[in-house]
Coordinates of C-alpha atoms and ligand atoms in Angstrom, one line a residue:
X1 CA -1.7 89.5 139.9
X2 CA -0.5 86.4 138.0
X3 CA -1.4 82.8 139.1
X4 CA 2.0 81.8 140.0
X5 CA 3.4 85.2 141.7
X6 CA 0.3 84.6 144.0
X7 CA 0.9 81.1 144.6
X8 CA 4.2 82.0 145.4
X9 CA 4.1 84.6 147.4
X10 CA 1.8 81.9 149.3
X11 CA 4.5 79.8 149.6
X12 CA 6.7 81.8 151.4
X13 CA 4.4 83.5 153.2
X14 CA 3.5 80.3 155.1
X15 CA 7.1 78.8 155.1
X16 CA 6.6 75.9 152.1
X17 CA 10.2 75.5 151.0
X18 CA 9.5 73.4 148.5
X19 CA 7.5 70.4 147.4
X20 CA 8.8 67.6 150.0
X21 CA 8.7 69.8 153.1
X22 CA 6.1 68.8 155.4
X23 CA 5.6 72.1 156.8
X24 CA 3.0 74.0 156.9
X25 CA 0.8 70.9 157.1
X26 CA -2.1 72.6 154.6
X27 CA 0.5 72.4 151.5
X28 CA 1.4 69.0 152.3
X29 CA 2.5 67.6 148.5
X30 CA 1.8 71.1 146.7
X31 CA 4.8 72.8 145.6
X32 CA 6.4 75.2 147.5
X33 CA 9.0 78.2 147.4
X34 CA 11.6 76.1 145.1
X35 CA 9.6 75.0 142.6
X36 CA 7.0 78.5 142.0
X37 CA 10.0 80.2 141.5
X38 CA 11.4 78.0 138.7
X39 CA 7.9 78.3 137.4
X40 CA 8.0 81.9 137.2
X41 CA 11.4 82.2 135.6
X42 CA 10.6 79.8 132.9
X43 CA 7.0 81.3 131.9
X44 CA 9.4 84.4 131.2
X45 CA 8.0 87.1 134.2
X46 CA 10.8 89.3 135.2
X47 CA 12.5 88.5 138.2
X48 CA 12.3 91.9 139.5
X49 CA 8.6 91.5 139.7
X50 CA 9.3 88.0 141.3
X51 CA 11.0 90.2 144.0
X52 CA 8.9 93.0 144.1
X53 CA 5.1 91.3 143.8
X54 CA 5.6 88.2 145.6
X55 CA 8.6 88.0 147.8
X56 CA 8.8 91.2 149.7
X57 CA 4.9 91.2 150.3
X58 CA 5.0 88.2 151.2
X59 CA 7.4 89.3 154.1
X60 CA 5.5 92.2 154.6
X61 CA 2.3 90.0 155.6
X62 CA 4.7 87.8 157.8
X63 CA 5.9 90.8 159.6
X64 CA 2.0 92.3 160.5
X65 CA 1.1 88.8 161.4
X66 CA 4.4 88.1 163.5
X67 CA 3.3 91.8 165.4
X68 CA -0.6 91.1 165.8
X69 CA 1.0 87.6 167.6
X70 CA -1.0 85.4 164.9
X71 CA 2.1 83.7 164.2
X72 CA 5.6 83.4 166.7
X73 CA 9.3 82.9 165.6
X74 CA 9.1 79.3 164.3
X75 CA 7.0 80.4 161.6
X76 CA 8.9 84.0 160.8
X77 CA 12.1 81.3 160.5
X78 CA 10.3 79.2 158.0
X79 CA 9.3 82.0 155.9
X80 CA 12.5 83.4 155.9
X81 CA 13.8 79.9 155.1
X82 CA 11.7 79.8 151.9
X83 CA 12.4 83.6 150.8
X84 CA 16.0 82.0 150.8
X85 CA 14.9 79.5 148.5
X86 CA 14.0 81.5 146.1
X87 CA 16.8 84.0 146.2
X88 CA 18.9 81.4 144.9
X89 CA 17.2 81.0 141.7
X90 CA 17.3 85.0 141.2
X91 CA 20.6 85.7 142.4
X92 CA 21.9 84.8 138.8
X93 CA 19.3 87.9 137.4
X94 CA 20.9 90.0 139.7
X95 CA 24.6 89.4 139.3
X96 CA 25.2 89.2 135.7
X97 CA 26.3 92.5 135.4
X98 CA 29.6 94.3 134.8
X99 CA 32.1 92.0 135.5
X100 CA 35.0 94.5 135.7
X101 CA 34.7 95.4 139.6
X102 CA 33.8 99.3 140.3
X103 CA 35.0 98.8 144.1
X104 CA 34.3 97.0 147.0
X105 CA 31.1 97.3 149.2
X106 CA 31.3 95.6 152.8
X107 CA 28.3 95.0 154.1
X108 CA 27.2 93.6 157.2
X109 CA 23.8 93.1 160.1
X110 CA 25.1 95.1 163.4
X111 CA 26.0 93.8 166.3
X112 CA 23.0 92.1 168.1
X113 CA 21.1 91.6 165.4
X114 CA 20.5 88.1 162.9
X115 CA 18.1 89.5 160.1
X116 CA 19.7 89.0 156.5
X117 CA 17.4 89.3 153.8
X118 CA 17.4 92.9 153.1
X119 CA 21.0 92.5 153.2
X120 CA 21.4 90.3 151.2
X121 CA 19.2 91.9 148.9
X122 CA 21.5 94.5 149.0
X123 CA 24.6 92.6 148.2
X124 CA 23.4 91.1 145.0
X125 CA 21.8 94.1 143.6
X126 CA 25.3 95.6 144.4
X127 CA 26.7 92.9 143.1
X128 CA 24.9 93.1 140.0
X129 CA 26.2 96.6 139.1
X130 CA 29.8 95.8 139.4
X131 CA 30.8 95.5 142.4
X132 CA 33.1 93.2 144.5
X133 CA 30.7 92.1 147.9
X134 CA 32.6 91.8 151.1
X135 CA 30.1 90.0 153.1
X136 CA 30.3 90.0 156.9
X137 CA 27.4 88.4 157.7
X138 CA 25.2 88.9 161.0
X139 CA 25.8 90.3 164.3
X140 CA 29.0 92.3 163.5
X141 CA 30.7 94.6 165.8
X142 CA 32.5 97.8 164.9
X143 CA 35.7 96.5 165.2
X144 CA 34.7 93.7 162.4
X145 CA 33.6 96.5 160.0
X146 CA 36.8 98.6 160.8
X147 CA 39.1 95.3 160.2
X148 CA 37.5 94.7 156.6
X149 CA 37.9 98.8 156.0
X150 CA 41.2 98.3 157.0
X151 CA 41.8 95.3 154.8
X152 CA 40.0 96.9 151.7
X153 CA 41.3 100.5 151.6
X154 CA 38.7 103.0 149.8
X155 CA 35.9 100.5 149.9
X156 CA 32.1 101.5 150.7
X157 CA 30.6 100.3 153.8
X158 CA 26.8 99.2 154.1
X159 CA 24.9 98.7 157.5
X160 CA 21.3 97.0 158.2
X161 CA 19.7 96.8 161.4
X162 CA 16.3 95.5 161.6
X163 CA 15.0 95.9 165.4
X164 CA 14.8 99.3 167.0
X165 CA 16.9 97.9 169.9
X166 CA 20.2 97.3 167.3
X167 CA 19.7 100.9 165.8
X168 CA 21.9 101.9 168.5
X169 CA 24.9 99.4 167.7
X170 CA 24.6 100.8 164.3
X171 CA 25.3 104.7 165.7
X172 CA 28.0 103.4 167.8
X173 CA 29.8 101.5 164.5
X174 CA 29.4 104.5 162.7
X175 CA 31.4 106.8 165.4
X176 CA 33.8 104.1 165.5
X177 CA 34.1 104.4 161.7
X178 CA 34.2 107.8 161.8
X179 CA 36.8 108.1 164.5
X180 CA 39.4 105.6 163.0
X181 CA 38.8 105.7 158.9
X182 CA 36.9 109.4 158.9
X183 CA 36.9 109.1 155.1
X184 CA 34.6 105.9 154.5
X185 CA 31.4 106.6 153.1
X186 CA 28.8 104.9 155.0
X187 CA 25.3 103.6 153.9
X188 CA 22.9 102.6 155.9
X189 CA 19.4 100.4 155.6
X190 CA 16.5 98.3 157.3
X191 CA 13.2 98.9 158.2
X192 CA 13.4 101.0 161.6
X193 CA 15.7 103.5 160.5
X194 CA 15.3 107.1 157.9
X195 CA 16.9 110.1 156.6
X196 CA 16.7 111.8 159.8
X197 CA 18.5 108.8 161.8
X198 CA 20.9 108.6 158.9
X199 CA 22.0 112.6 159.0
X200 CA 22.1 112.1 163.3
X201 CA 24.5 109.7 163.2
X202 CA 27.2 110.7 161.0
X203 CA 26.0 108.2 158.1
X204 CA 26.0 109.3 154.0
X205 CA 23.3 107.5 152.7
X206 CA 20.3 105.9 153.6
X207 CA 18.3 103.9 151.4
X208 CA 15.1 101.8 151.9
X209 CA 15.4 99.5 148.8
X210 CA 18.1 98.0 146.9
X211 CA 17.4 100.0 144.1
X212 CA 17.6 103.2 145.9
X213 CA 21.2 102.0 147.6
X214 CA 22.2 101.7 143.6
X215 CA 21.2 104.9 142.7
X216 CA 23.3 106.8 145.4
X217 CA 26.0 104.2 144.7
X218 CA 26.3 105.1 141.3
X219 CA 25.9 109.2 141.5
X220 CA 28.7 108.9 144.4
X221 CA 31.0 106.8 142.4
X222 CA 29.9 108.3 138.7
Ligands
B12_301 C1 12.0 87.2 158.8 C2 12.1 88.0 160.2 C3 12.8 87.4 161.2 C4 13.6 86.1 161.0 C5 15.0 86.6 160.3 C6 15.5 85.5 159.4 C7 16.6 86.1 158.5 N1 17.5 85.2 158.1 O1 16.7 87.3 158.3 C8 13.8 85.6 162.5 C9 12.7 84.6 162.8 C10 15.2 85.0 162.8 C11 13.5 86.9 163.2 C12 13.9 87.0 164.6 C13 13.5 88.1 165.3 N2 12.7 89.1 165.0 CO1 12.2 89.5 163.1 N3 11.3 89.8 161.5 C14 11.3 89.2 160.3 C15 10.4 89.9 159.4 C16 9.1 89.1 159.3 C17 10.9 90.1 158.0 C18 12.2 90.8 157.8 C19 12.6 90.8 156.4 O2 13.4 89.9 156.0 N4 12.0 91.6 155.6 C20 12.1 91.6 154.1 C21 13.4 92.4 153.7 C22 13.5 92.4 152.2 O3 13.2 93.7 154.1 P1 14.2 94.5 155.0 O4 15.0 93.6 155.9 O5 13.6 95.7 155.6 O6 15.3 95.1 154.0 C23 15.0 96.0 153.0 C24 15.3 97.5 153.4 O7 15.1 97.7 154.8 C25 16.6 97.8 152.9 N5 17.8 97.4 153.6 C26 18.0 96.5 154.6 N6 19.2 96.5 155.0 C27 19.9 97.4 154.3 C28 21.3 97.8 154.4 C29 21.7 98.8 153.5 C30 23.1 99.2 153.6 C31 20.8 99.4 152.7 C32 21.3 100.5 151.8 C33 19.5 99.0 152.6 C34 19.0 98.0 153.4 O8 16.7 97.0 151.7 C35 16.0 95.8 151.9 C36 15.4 95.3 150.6 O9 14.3 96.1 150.2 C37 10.2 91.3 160.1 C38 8.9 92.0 159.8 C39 9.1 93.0 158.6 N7 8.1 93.1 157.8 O10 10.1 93.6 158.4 C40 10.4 90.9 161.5 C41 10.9 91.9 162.5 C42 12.0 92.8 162.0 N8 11.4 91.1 163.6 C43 11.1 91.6 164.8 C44 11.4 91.0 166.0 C45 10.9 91.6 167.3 C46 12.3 89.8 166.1 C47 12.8 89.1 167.3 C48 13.2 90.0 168.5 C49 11.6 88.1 167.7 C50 11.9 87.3 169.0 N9 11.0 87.6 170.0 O11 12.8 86.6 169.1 C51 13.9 88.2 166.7 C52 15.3 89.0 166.8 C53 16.5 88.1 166.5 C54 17.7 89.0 166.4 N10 18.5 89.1 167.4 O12 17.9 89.6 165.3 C55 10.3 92.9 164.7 C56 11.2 94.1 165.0 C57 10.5 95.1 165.8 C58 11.4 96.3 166.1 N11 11.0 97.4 165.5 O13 12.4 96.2 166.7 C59 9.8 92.8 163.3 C60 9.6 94.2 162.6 C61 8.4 92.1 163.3 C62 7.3 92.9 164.0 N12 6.4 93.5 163.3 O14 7.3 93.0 165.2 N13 12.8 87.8 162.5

């Protein structure tokens, strides 16, 4: 792997933001997050392998180290905290696309749960094909997702839930949804859930990448 997608997949794998933050104490002074991330742009690699090589794996390591107990919340936050980071240098890669809107795509983390990465993900690679982002954030209820519906007639709705616990807040949104706006099409994403969960609830789509979510986005809509 290149020099600087492994330095900074380092980075963020141990929570360097950038080149003043004094955590973790071992990268004290080196850069972090911030400024391999500028480094990678400007030596030309494609942001998509930024994403794919560095930043997602790097997550992936935090997430087998967070569930063998070598590392506890504080350090998941600080990770997460440098992933950010660097999602604001790429969201511009992402985003430049179409600007004439193809429809509007709600998105939100169900009720009881605060991840936001892969949703945000989500949103700018939706973003990037076209499409106006309704963001509701973390920790939404049903009745939030049915109020944007409600505001944005014919728009797309996207769930993520990330802990096996919230799966069931996302089943109970989408037999809210499908009791009150039967129509909606409904995708669905984040690590615990599949296919199977996706047909057993009443969802359309599940995806477990951005790219994926794109695909079905644009054979639905074509
Ligand atoms: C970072 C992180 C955190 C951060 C979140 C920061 C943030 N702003 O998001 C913090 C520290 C806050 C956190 C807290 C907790 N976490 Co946490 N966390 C993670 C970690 C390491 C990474 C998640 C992540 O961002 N992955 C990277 C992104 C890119 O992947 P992704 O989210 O899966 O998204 C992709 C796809 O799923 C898909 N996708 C996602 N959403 C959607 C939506 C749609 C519509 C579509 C189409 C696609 C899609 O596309 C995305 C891009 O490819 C995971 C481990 C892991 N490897 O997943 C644990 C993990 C999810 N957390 C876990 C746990 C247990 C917790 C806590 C309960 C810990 C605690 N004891 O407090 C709390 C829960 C807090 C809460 N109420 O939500 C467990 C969940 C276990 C389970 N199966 O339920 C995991 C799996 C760690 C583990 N191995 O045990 N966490």
């Amino acid at each position: 792997m290149d020099l600087l997608l492994e330095k900074l997949l380092e980075a963020v794998e141990f929570g360097k933001v950038d080149k003043n933050s004094p955590y973790p104490p071992q990268l004290k002074g080196q850069d972090g997050a911030h400024e391999h991330t500028i480094n990678a742009i400007n030596s030309g690699i494609d942001p998509k392998s930024i994403l794919e090589d560095a930043l997602i794996p790097a997550m992936g390591r935090v997430g087998k180290k967070f569930s063998e107990n070598k590392i506890f919340v504080p350090q998941m936050l600080m990770a997460a905290k440098a992933m950010g980071t660097s999602m604001v240098q790429l969201k511009p890669f992402f985003t430049t696309g179409e600007i004439k809107t193809k429809g509007t795509f709600i998105i939100g983390t169900v009720k009881g749960d605060l991840h936001d990465i892969g949703k945000n993900l989500v949103s700018m690679m939706i973003e990037g094909i076209g499409w106006t982002i309704v963001d509701l954030g973390v920790d939404v209820g049903s009745e939030r997702f049915i109020e944007a519906l409600k505001n944005n007639p014919g728009a797309v709705v996207g769930l993520s839930a990330l802990l096996t616990t919230t799966m069931v807040n996302m089943e109970e949104t989408v037999t809210e949804i499908r009791k009150q706006l039967p129509e909606t099409t409904i995708f669905i994403g984040g690590a615990p859930v599949n296919n199977d969960f996706c047909q057993k609830i009443g969802a359309d789509f599940y995806a477990p990448n951005p790219q994926k979510a794109v695909e079905n986005l644009k054979s639905f809509a074509s």
